[in-house]
CSV table of C-alpha atoms and ligand atoms in Angstrom, one decimal:
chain,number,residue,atom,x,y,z
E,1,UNK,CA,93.4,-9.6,136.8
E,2,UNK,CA,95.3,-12.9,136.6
E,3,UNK,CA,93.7,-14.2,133.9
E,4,UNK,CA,94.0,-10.6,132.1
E,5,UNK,CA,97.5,-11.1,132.7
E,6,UNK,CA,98.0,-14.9,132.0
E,7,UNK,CA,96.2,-14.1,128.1
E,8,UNK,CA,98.6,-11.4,128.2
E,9,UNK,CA,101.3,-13.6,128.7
E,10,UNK,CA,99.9,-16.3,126.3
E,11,UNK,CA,99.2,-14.2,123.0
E,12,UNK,CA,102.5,-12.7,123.8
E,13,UNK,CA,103.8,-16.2,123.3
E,14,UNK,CA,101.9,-17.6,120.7
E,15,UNK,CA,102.9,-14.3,118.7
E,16,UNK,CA,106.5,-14.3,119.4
E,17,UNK,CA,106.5,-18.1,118.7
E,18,UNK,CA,104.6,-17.3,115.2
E,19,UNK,CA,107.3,-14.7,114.4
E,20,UNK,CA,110.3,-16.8,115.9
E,21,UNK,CA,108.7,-20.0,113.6
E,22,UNK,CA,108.6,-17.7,110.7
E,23,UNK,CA,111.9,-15.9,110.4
E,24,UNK,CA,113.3,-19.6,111.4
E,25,UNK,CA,111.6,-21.0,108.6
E,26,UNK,CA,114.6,-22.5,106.2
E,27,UNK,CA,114.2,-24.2,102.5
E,28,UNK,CA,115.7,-27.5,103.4
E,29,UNK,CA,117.8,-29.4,101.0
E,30,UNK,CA,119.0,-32.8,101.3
E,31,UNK,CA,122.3,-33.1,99.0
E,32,UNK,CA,123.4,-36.9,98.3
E,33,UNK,CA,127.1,-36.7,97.5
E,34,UNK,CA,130.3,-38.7,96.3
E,35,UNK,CA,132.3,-36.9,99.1
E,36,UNK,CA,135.0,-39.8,99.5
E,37,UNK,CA,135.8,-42.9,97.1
E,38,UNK,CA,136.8,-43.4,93.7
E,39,UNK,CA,135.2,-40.6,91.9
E,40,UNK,CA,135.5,-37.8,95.2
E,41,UNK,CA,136.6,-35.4,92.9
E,42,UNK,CA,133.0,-35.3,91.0
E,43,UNK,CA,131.6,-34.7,94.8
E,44,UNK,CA,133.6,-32.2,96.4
E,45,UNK,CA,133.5,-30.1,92.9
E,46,UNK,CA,129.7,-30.3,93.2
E,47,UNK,CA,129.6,-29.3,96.3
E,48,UNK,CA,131.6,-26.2,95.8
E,49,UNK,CA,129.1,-25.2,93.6
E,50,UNK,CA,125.9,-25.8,95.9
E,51,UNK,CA,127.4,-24.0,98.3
E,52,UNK,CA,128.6,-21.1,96.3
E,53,UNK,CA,125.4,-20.9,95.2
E,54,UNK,CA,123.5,-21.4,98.6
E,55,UNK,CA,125.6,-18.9,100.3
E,56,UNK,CA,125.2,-16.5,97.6
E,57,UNK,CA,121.1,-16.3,97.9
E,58,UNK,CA,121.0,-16.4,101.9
E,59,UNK,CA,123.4,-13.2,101.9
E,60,UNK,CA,120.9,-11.7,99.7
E,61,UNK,CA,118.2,-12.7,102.1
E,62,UNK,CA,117.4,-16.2,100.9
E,63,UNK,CA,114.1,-16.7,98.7
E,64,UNK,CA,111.4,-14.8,99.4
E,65,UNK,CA,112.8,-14.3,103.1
E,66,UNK,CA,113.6,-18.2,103.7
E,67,UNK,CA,117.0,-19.0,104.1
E,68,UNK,CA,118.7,-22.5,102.8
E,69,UNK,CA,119.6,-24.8,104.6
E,70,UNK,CA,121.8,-27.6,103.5
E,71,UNK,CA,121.8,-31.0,104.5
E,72,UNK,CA,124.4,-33.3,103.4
E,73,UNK,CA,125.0,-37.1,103.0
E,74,UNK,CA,128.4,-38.3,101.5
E,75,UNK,CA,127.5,-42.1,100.0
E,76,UNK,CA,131.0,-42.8,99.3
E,77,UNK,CA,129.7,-43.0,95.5
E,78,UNK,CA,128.0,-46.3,96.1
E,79,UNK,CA,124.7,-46.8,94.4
E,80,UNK,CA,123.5,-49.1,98.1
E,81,UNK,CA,125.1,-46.1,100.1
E,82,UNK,CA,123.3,-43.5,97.6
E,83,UNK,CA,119.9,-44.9,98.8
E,84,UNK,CA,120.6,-45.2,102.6
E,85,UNK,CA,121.5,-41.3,102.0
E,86,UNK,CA,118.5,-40.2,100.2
E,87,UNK,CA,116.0,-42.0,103.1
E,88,UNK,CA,117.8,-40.8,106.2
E,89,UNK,CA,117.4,-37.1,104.4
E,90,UNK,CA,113.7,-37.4,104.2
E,91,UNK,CA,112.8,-39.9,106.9
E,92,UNK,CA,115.2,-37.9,109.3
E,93,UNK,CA,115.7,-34.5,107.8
E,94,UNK,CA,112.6,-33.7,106.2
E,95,UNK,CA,114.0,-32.0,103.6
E,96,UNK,CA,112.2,-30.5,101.0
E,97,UNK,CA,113.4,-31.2,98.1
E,98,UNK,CA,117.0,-33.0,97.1
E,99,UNK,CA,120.1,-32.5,95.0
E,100,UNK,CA,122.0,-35.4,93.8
E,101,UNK,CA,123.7,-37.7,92.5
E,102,UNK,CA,126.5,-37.1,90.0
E,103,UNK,CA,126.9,-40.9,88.2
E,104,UNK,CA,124.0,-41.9,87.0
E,105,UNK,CA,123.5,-45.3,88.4
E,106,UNK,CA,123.8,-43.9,91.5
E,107,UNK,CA,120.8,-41.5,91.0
E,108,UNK,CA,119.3,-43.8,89.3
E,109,UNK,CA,119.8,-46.5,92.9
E,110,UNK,CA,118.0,-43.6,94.7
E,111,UNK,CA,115.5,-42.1,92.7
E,112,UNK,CA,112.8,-44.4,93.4
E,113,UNK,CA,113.3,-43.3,97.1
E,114,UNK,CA,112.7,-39.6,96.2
E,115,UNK,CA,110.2,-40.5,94.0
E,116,UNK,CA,108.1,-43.1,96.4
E,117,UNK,CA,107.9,-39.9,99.4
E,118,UNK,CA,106.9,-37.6,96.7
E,119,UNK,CA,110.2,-35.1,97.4
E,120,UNK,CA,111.2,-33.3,94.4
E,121,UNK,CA,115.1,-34.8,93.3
E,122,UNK,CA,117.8,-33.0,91.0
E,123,UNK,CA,120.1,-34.3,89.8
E,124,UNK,CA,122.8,-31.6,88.6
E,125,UNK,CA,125.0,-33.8,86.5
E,126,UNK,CA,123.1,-37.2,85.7
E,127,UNK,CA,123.1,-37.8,82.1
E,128,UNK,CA,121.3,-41.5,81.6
E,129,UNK,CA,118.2,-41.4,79.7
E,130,UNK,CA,116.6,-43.6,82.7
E,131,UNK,CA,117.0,-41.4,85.7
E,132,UNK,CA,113.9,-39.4,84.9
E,133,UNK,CA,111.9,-41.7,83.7
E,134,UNK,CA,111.5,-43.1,87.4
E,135,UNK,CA,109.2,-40.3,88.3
E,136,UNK,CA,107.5,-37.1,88.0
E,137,UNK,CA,109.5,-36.4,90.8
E,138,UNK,CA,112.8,-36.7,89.2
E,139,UNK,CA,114.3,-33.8,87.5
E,140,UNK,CA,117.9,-32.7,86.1
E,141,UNK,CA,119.8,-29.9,85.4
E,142,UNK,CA,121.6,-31.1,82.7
E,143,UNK,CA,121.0,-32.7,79.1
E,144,UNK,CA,120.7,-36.5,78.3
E,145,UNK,CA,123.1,-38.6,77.0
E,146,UNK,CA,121.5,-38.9,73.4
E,147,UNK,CA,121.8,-35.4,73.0
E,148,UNK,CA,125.9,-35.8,73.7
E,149,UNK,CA,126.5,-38.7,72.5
E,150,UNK,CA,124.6,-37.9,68.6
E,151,UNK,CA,126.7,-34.3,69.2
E,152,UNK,CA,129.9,-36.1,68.9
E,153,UNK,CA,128.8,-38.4,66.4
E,154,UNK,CA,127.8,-35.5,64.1
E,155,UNK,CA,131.0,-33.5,65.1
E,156,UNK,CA,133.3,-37.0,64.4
E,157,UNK,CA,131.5,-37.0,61.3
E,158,UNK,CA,131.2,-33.7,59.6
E,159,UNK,CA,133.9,-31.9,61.4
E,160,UNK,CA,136.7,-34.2,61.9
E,161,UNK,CA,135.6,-36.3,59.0
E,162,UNK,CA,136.5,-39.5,60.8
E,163,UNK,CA,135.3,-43.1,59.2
E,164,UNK,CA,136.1,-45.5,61.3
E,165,UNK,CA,135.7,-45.8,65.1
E,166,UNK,CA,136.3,-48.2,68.0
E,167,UNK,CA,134.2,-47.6,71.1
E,168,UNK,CA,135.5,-48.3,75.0
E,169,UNK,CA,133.0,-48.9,77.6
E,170,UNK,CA,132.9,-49.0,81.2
E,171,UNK,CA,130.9,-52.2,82.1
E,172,UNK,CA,129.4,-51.3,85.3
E,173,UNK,CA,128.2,-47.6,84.2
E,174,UNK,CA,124.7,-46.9,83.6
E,175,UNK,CA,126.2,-43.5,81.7
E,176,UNK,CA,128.8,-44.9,80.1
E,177,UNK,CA,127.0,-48.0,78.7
E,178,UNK,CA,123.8,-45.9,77.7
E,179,UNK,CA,126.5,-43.1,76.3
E,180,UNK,CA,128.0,-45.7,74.1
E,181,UNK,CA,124.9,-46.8,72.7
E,182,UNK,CA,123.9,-43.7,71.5
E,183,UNK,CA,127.4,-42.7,70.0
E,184,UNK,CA,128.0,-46.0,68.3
E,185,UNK,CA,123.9,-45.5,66.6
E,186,UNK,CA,124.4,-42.1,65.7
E,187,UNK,CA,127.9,-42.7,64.0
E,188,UNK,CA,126.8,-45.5,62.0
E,189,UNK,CA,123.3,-43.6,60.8
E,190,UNK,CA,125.6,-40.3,59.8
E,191,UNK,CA,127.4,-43.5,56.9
E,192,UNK,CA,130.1,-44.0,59.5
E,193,UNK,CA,131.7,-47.8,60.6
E,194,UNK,CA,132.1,-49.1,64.0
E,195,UNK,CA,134.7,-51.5,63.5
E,196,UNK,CA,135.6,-52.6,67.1
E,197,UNK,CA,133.8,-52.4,70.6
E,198,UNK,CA,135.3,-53.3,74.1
E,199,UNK,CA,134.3,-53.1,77.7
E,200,UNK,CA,136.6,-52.7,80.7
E,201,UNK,CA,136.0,-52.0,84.4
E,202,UNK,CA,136.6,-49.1,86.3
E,203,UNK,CA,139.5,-49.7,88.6
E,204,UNK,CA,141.6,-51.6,85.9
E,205,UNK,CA,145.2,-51.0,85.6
E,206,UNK,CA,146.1,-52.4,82.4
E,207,UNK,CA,143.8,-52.1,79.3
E,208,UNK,CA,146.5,-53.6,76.9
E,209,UNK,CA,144.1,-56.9,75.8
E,210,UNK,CA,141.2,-54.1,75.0
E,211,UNK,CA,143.8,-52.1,73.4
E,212,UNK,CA,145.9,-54.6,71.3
E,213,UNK,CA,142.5,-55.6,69.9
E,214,UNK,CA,141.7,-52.2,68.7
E,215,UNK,CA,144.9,-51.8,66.9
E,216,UNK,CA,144.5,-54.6,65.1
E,217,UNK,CA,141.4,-53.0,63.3
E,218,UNK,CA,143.2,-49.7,63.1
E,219,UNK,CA,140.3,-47.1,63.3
E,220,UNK,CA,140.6,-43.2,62.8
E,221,UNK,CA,139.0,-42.4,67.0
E,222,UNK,CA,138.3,-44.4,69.6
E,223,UNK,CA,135.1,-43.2,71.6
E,224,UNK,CA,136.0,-43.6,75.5
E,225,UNK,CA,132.6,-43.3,76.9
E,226,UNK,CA,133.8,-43.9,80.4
E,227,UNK,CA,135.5,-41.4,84.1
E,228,UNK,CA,138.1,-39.9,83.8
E,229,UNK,CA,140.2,-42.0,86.2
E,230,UNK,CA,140.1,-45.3,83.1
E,231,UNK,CA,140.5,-42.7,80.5
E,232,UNK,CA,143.4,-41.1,81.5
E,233,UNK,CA,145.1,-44.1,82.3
E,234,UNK,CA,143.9,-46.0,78.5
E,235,UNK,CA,145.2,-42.9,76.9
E,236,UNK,CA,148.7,-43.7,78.0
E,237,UNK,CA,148.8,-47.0,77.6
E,238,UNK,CA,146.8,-46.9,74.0
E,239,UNK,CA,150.1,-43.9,73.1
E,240,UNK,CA,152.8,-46.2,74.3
E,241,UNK,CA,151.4,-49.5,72.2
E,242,UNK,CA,151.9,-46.9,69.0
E,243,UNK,CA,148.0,-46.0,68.7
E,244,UNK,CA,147.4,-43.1,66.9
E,245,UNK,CA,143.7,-42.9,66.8
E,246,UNK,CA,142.5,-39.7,67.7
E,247,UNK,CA,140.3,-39.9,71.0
E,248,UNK,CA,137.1,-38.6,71.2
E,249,UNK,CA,135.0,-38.5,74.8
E,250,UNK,CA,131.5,-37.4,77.1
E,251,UNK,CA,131.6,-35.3,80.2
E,252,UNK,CA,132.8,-38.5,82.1
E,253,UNK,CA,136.6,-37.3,81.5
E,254,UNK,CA,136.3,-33.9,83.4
E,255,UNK,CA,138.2,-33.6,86.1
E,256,UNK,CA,141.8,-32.0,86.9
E,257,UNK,CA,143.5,-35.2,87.8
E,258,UNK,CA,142.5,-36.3,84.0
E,259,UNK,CA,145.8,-34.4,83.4
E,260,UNK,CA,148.5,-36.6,86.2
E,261,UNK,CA,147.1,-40.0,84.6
E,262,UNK,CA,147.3,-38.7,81.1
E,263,UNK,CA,150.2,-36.6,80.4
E,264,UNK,CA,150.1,-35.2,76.8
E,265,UNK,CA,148.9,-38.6,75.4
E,266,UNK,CA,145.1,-37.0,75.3
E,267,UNK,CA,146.1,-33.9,73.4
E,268,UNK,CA,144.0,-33.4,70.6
E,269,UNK,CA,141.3,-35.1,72.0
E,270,UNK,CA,137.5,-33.6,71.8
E,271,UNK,CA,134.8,-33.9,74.4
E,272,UNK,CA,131.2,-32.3,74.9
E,273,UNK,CA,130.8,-31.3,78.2
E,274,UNK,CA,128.3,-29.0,80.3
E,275,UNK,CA,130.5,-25.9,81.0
E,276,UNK,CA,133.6,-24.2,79.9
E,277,UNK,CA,135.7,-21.5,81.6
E,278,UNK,CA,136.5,-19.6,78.1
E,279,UNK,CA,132.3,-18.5,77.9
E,280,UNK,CA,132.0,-15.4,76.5
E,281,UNK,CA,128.6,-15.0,78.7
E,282,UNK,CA,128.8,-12.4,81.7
E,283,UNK,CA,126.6,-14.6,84.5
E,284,UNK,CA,129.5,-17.6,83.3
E,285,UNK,CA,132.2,-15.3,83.7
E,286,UNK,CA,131.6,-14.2,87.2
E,287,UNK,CA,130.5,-17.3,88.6
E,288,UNK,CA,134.5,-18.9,87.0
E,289,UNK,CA,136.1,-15.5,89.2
E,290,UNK,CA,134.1,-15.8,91.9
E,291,UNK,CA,134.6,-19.5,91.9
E,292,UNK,CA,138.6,-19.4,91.8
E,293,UNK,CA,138.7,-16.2,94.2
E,294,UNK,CA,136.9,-18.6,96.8
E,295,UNK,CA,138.4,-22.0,96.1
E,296,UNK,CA,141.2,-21.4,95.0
E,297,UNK,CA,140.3,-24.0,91.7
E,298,UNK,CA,139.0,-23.4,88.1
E,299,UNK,CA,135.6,-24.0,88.3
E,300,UNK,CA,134.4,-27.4,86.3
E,301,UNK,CA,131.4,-29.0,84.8
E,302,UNK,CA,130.1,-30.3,88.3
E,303,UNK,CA,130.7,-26.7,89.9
E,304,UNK,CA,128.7,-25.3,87.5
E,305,UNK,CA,125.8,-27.8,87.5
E,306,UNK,CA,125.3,-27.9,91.1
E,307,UNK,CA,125.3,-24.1,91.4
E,308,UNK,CA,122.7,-23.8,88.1
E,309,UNK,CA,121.0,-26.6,90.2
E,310,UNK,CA,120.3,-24.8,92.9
E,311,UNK,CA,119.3,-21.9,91.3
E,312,UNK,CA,116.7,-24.0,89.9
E,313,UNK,CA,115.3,-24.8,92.7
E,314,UNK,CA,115.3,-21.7,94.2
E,315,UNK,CA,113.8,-20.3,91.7
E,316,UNK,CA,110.9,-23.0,91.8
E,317,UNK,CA,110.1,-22.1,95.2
E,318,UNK,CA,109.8,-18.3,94.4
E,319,UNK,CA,107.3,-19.6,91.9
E,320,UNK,CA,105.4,-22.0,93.7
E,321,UNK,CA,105.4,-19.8,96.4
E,322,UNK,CA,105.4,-23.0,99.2
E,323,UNK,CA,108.4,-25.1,100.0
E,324,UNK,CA,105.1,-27.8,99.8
E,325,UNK,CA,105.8,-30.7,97.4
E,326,UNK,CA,103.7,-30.7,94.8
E,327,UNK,CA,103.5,-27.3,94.5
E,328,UNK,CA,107.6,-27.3,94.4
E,329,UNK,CA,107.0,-29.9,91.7
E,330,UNK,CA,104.6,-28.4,89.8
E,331,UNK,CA,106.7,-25.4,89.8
E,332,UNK,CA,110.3,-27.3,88.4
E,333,UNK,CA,108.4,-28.5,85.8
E,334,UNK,CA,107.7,-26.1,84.2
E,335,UNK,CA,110.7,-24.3,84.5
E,336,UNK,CA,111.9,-21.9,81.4
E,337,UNK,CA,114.7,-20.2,79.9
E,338,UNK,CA,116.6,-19.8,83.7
E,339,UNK,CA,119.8,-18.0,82.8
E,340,UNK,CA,122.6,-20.5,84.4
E,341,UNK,CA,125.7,-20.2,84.3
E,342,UNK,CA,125.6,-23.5,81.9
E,343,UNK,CA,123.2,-22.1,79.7
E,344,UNK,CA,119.6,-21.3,79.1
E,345,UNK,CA,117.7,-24.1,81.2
E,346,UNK,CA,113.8,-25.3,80.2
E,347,UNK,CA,112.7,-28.2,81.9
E,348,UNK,CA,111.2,-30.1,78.9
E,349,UNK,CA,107.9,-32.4,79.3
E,350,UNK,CA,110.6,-35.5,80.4
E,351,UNK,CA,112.0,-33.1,83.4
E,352,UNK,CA,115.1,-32.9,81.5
E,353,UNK,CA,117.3,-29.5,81.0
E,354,UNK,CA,116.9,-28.3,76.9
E,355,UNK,CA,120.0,-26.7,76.9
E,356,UNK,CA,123.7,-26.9,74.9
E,357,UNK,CA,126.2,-28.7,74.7
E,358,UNK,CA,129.7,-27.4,74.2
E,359,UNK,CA,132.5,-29.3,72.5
E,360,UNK,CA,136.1,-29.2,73.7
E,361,UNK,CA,139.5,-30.2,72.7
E,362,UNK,CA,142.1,-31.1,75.1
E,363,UNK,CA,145.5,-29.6,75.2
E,364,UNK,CA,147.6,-30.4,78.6
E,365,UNK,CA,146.0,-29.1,80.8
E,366,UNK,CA,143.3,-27.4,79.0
E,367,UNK,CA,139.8,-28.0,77.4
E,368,UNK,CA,139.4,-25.4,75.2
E,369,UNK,CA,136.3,-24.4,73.6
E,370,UNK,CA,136.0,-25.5,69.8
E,371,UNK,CA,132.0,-25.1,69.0
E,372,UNK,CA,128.7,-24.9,70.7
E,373,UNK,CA,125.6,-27.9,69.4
E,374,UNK,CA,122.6,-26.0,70.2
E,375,UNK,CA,119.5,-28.6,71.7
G,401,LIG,N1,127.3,-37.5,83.3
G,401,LIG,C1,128.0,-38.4,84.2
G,401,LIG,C2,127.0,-39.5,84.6
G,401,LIG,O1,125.9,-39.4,84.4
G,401,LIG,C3,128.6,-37.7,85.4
G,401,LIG,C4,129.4,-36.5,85.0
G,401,LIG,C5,128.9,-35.3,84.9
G,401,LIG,C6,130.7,-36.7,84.8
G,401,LIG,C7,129.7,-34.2,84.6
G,401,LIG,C8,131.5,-35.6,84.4
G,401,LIG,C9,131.0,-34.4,84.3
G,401,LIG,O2,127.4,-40.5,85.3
């Protein structure tokens, strides 16, 4: 009778431990993050989104029954930091798979990590050629840096009809030095002139040696591959010295406070970015009310990335069926047509997002949609 009772006791227990295991099951996601430092803006905005997004597919009942669970590592947007961050998610976390970082070199510093323990890695907003390369683990949910750069070389070109350019370049950014390249090529292959190039670093106050030097060859745009915290500020100064180039720009430059460092002196400007408010498409239109309603902010390009990121990944594991690695893997690549809210997304045979690119002109304080280059 005791031992009757004491199997009793222990299926009991083995069952409700099974059931307790399985509704406590979660998807967990190690998020590597810019919280604080220079570029926090890029961060927080990110993770608005993942967490929009996130909160959104647990009320519905998370994926397949498993709920998400976010883990999350600021690194202060420093490449050593970004590292530290992506081990102590997998060593100490076990997450399953990870989203992050926003500037390239600092996925770039932690890729190899992700890649090395075989944990699938997103980057939402990444846009340097290199990232993917260091694995088949590595994956993105936005498009390259060729693909931007060449758009705005075309657009400079055929569009705005401009000859002559000078290009900026932050010296200690993967993305902005790989961004330059690729304008600069482009422009020159289309039959237009390069006729000045300068670097600066990030944190500079004054730009006016770069600047003088670029007058002095008087060109028709000057391509400021670089954040939004230089360009706003080179803007001004390039305005007050009497430039009147038009300025032309990558993704790099969105971010609200573009507007406090600028003033009107970027008017007129055009970048290509990920995301604009004004799409005319429904899923983009709800997420930019649902976005305000619960921040309180216009949704940007980051917002938007990290919420089609995680989307991405949660609709890998509905495929794959297993939060298990290479089955998760397996799964992101080959990921098609997922309606985000920055487009149509297919993961292409590098693991980068095939999807468009819109071009924007700047009117304080707006970017306002001109045209759409199609990948
Ligand atoms: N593409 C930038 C990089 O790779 C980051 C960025 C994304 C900046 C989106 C602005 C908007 O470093």
């Amino acid at each position: 009778m005791k031992v009757f009772l004491l199997n009793i006791l222990l299926v009991t227990f083995a069952l409700f431990s099974t059931i307790s295991a399985q509704t406590e099951e979660t998807i967990k996601v190690g998020v590597f993050l810019d919280m604080t430092g220079q570029t926090a803006s890029f961060g927080i905005s990110t993770f608005s989104g993942i967490k929009m997004a996130v909160d959104e597919i647990n009320a519905k009942g998370g994926v397949d029954g498993k709920k998400i669970e976010i883990f999350l590592e600021d690194d202060q947007g420093k490449p050593d930091n970004a590292k530290l961050a992506v081990q102590k998610l997998i060593s100490e976390k076990n997450v399953h798979a990870i989203i992050g970082e926003v500037l390239s070199t600092n996925s770039l510093a932690a890729a190899p990590i992700a890649q090395a323990a075989k944990i699938p890695m997103i980057t939402p907003s990444s846009t340097n050629e290199k990232i993917t390369k260091v694995g088949d683990y590595i994956f993105r949910a936005c498009f390259i840096d060729n693909f931007q750069g060449e758009a705005m070389a075309r657009f400079a070109i055929e569009t705005l009809k401009i000859k002559r350019v000078a290009i900026l370049t932050d010296f200690n950014s993967d993305y902005s030095k790989g961004l330059s390249d690729t304008f600069g090529t482009t422009f020159n292959h289309l039959g237009g002139k390069v006729v000045g190039q300068k670097t600066y670093f990030q944190g500079d106050e004054d730009y006016s040696q770069q600047l003088k030097a670029i007058k002095g060859v008087n060109p028709d745009a000057i391509y400021i591959s670089g954040y939004y915290n230089s360009v706003g500020i080179i803007a001004k100064q390039a305005r007050e010295m009497g430039i009147k180039s038009v300025f032309l720009g990558g993704d790099g430059w969105d971010a609200p406070d573009l507007w406090d460092l600028a003033g009107n002196s970027l008017n007129n400007a055009y970048i290509t970015n990920h995301f604009t408010i004004t799409s005319p498409d429904e899923k983009a239109k709800s997420f930019t009310a649902n976005y305000k309603k619960l921040f309180g902010l216009e949704a940007d390009a980051f917002a938007a990335l990290a919420y089609d990121s995680v989307y991405l990944l949660a609709d890998a594991v509905s495929r794959a069926k297993t939060t298990e690695s290479s089955k998760l893997r397996e799964a992101l690549a080959i990921t098609k047509d997922l309606h985000g809210v920055t487009g149509k997304i297919t993961i292409n045979n590098s693991r980068n997002a095939n999807k468009p690119a819109f071009i924007l002109k700047l009117q304080n304080p707006h970017f306002i949609y001109n045209s759409t280059v199609e990948p």
